[in-house]
Tab-separated table of C-alpha atoms in Angstrom:
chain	number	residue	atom	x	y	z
A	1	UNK	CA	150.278	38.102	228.070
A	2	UNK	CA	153.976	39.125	227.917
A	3	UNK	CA	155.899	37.159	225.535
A	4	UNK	CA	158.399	34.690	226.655
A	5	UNK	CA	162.246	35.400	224.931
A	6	UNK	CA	162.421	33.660	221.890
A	7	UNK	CA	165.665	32.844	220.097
A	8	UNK	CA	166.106	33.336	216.355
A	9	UNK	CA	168.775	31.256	214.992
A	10	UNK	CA	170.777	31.756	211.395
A	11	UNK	CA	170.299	29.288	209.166
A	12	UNK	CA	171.777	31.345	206.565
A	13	UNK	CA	175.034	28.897	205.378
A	14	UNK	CA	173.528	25.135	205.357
A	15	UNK	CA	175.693	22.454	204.975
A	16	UNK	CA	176.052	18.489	203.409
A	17	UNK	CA	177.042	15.792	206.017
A	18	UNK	CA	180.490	14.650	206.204
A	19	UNK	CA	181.873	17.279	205.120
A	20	UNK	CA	184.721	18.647	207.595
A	21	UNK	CA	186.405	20.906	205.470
A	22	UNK	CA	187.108	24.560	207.164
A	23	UNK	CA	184.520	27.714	205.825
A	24	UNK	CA	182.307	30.521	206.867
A	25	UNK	CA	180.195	28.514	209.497
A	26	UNK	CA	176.671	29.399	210.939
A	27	UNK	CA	175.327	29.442	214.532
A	28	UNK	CA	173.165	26.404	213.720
A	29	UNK	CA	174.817	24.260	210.986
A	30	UNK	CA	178.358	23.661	209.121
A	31	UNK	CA	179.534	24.596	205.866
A	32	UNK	CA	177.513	25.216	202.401
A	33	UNK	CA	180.104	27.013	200.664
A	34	UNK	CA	181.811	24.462	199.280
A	35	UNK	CA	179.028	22.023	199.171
A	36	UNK	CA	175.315	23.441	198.751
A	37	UNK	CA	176.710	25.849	195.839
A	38	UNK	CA	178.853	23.385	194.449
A	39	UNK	CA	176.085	21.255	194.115
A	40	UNK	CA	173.710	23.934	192.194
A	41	UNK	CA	176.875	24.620	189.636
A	42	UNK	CA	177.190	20.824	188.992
A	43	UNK	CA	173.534	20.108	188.583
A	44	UNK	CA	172.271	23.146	186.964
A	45	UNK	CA	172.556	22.353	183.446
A	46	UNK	CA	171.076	18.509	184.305
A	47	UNK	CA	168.330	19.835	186.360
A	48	UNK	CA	166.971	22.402	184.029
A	49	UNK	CA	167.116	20.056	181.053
A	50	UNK	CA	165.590	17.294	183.425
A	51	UNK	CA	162.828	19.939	184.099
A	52	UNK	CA	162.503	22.806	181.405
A	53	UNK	CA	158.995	21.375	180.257
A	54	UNK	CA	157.596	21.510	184.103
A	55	UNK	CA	155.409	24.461	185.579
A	56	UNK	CA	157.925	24.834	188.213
A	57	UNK	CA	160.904	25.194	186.067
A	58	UNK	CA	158.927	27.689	183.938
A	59	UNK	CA	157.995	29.679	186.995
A	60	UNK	CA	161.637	29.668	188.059
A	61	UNK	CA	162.816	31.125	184.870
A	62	UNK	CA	160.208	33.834	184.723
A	63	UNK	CA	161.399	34.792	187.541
A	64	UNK	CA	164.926	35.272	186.731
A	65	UNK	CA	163.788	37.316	183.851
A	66	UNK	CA	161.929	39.482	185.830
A	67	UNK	CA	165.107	39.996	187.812
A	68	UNK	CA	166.760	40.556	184.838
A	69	UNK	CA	164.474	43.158	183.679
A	70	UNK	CA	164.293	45.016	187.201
A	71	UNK	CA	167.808	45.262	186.827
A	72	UNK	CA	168.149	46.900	183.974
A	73	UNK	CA	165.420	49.542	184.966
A	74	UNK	CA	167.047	50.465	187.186
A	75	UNK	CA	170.210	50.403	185.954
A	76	UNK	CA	172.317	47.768	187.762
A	77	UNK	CA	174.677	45.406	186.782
A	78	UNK	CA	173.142	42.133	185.523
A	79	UNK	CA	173.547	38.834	183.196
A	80	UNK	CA	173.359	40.335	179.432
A	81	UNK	CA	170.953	37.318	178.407
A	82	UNK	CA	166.890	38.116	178.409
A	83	UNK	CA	166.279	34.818	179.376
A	84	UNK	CA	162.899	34.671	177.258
A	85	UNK	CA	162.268	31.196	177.196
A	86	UNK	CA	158.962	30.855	175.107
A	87	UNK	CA	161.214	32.737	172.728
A	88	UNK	CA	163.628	30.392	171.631
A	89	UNK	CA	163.271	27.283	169.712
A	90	UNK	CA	166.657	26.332	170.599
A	91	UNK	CA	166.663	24.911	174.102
A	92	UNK	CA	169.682	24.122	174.572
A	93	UNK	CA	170.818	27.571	173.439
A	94	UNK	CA	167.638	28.850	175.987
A	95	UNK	CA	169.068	26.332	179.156
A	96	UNK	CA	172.820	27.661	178.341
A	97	UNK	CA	171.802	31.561	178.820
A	98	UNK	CA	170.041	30.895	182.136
A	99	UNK	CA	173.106	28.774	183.293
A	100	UNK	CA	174.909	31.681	182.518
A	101	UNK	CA	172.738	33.816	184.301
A	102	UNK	CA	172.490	32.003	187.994
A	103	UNK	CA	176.717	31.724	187.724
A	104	UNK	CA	176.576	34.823	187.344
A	105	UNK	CA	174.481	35.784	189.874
A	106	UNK	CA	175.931	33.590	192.197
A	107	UNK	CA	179.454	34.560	191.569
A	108	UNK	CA	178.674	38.091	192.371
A	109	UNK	CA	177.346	36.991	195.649
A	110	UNK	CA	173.407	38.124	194.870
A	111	UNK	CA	170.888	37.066	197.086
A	112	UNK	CA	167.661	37.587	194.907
A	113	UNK	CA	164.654	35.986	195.385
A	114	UNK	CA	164.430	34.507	192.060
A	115	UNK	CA	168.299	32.752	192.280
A	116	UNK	CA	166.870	31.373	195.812
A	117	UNK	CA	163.911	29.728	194.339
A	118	UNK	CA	165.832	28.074	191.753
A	119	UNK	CA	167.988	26.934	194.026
A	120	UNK	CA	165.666	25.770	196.736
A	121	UNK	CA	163.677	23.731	194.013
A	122	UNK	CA	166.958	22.009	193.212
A	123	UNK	CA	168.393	21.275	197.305
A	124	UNK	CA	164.509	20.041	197.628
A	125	UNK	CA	165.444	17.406	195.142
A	126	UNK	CA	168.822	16.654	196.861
A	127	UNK	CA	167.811	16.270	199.645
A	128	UNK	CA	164.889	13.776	199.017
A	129	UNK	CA	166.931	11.768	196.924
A	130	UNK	CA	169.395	11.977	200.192
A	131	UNK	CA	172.454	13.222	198.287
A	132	UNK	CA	172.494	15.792	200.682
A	133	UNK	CA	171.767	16.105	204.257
A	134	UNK	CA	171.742	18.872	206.992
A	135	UNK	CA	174.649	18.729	209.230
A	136	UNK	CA	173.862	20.518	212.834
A	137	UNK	CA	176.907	21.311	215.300
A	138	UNK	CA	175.670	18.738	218.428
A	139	UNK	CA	174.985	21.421	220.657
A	140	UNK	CA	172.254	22.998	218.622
A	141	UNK	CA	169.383	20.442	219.125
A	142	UNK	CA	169.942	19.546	222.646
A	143	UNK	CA	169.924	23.164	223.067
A	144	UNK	CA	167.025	24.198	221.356
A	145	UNK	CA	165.176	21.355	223.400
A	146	UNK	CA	166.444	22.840	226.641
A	147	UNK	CA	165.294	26.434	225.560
A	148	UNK	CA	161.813	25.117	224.218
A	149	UNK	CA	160.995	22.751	227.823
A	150	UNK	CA	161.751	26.080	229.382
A	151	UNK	CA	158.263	27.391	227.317
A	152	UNK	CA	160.489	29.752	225.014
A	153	UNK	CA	159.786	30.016	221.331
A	154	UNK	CA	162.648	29.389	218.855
A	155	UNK	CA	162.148	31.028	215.030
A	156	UNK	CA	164.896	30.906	212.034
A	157	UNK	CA	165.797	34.000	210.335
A	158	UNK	CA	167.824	33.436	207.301
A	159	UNK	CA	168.842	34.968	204.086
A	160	UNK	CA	168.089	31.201	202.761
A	161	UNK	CA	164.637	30.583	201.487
A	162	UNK	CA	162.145	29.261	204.042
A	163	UNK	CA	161.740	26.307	201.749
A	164	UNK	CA	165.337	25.811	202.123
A	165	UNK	CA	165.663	26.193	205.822
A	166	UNK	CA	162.864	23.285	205.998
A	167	UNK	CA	164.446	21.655	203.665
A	168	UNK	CA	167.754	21.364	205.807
A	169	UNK	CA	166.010	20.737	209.187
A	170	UNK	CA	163.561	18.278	207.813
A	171	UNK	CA	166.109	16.084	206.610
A	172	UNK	CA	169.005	16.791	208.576
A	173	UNK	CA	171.181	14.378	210.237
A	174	UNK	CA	169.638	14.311	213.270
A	175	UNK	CA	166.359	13.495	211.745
A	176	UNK	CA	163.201	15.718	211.050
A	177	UNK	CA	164.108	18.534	213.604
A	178	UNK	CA	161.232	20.779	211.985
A	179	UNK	CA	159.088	20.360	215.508
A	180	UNK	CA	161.878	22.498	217.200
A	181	UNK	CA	160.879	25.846	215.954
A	182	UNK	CA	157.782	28.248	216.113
A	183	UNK	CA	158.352	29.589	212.495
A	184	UNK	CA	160.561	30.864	209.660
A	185	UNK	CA	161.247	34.222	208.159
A	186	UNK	CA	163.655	35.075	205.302
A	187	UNK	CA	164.598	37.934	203.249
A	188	UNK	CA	160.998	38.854	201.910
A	189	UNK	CA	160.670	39.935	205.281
A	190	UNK	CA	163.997	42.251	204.607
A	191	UNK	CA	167.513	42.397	204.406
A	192	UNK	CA	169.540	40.839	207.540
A	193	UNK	CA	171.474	43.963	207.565
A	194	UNK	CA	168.908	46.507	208.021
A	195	UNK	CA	167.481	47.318	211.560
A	196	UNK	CA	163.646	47.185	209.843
A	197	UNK	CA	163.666	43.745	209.249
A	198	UNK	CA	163.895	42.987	212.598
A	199	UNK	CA	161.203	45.316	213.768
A	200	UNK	CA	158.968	43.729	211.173
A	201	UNK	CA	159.771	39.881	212.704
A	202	UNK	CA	158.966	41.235	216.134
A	203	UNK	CA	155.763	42.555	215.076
A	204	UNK	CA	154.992	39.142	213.264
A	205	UNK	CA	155.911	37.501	216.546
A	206	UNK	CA	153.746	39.834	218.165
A	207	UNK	CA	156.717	40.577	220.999
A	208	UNK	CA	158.494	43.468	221.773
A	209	UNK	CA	162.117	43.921	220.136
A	210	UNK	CA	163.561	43.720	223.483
A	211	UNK	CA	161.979	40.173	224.257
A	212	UNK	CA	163.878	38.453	221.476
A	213	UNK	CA	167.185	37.075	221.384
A	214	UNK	CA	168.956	37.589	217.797
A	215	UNK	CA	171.811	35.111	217.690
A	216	UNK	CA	174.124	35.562	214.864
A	217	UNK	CA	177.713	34.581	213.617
A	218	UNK	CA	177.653	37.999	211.281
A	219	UNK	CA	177.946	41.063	213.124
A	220	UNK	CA	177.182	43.694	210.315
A	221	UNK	CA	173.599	41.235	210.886
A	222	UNK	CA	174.167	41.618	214.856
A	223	UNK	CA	174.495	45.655	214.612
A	224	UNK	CA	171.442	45.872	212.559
A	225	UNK	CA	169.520	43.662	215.002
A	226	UNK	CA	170.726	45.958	218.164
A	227	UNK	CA	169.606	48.941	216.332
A	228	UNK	CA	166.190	47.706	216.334
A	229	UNK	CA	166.380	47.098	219.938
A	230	UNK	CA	167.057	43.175	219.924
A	231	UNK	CA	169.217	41.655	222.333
A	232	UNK	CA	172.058	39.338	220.504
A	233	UNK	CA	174.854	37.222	220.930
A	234	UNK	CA	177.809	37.089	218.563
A	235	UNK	CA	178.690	32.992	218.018
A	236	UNK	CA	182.190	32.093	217.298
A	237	UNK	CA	182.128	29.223	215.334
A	238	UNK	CA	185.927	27.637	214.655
A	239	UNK	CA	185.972	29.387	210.980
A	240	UNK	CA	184.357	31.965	210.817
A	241	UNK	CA	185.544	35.450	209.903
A	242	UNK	CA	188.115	36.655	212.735
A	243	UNK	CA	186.448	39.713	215.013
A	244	UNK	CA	187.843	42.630	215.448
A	245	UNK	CA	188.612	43.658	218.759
A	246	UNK	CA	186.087	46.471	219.295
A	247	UNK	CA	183.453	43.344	218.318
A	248	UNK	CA	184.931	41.510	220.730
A	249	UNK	CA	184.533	44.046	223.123
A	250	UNK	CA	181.258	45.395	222.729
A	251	UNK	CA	178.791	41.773	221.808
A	252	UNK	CA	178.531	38.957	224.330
A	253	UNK	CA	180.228	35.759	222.700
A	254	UNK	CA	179.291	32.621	223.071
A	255	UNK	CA	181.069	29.461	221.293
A	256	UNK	CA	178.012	26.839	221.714
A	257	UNK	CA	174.386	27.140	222.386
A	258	UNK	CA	174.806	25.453	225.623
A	259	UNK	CA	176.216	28.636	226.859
A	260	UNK	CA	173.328	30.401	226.619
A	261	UNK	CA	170.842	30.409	229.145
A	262	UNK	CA	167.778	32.610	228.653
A	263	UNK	CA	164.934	33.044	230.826
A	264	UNK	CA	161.358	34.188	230.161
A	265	UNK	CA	157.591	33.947	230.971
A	266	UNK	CA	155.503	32.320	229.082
């Protein structure tokens, strides 16, 4: 039975309600530069000493040593600190090196797996408490309702953790919106900007690449995608990075989801 055309939608930059300041902007949702990171830099310290004694915390830190030590095996730049923390008897000396080690990371833009677990623990914990909701542009769910009536699957592909992509559609402004899509897949499936990742998700979908609709506000992300044989759609959010005009050119643009109309068996 063919497949029908799913959609996968970036959930990559998340955002906190009522914010309206302008940033880099996703397909799906508004800003979390200046609010999601924000957030982990002010409530790093107070969550890990909050925490430190918990499994999870542990895990998270053992994690970020391992990074650490993967790093330096293979010779790439990284935090100096060891981040041992069974090894210190000092823990507020032991909090204040892996501090220093997620600003770090996160100032040099990393996208690790261990920085995104420590960071999806913390958003979980935001967003329960509700100092932070999802914020969706009002096209997106309307849309995705349209798409899903017309027996097409919808799936999130993000460089966020799939924790944190639940986390932002299961308590985003419009509600628990989890129900709207068939699954989640994030970087352990491989980088965005590689052309195997998306051969991989199309193989865990069980379509062919052709069948699948990549949308996308990133087009180094929408080149990889085409390369794998995906069909995509560049959307132009007001904010995001300016296209060139060969990009313009060459992707179909759309500004809302409501533009889109995509058609497919079931």
């Amino acid at each position: 039975m063919p497949c029908s055309l799913p959609a996968m939608c970036d959930a990559q930059r998340l955002s906190w309600s009522g914010d309206t300041r302008p940033a880099m902007k996703s397909p799906l949702a508004g800003t979390n530069k200046d609010i999601l990171f924000p957030y982990i830099k002010d409530h790093l310290e107070e969550h890990l000493s909050v925490h430190w004694e918990e499994d999870e915390c542990k895990q998270d830190v053992h994690l970020l040593k391992k990074q650490v030590e993967e790093d330096l095996r293979l010779n790439r730049a990284c935090a100096q600190h060891a981040l041992d923390q069974s090894g210190h008897t000092d823990e507020e000396k032991a909090i204040g090196e892996v501090v220093d080690n997620v600003l770090w990371q996160m100032a040099s833009d990393r996208k690790t797996t261990a920085l995104k677990q420590l960071q999806g623990h913390m958003w979980r914990a935001a967003y329960a408490s509700g100092r932070i909701k999802g914020e969706l542009y009002q096209d997106v769910v309307p849309s995705i309702r349209r798409w899903r009536r017309q027996g097409l699957k919808v799936y999130i592909y993000s460089s966020g953790s799939v924790e944190a992509q639940k986390l932002l559609f299961g308590y985003s402004v419009e509600g628990d919106v989890l129900d709207l899509f068939d699954g989640h897949f994030d970087t352990n499936i491989g980088a965005k900007v590689e052309s195997k990742s998306y051969e991989r998700i199309a193989e865990r979908m069980g379509c062919l690449s052709e069948e699948i609709m990549f949308l996308t506000d990133i087009t180094r992300e929408a080149k990889a995608a085409e390369d794998a044989g995906v069909n995509v759609a560049v959307v132009v959010r007001p904010g995001n990075m300016e296209l060139t005009e060969e990009e313009r050119t060459h992707y179909n643009l759309i500004t809302t989801f409501s533009q889109l109309e995509v058609t497919g068996g079931v």
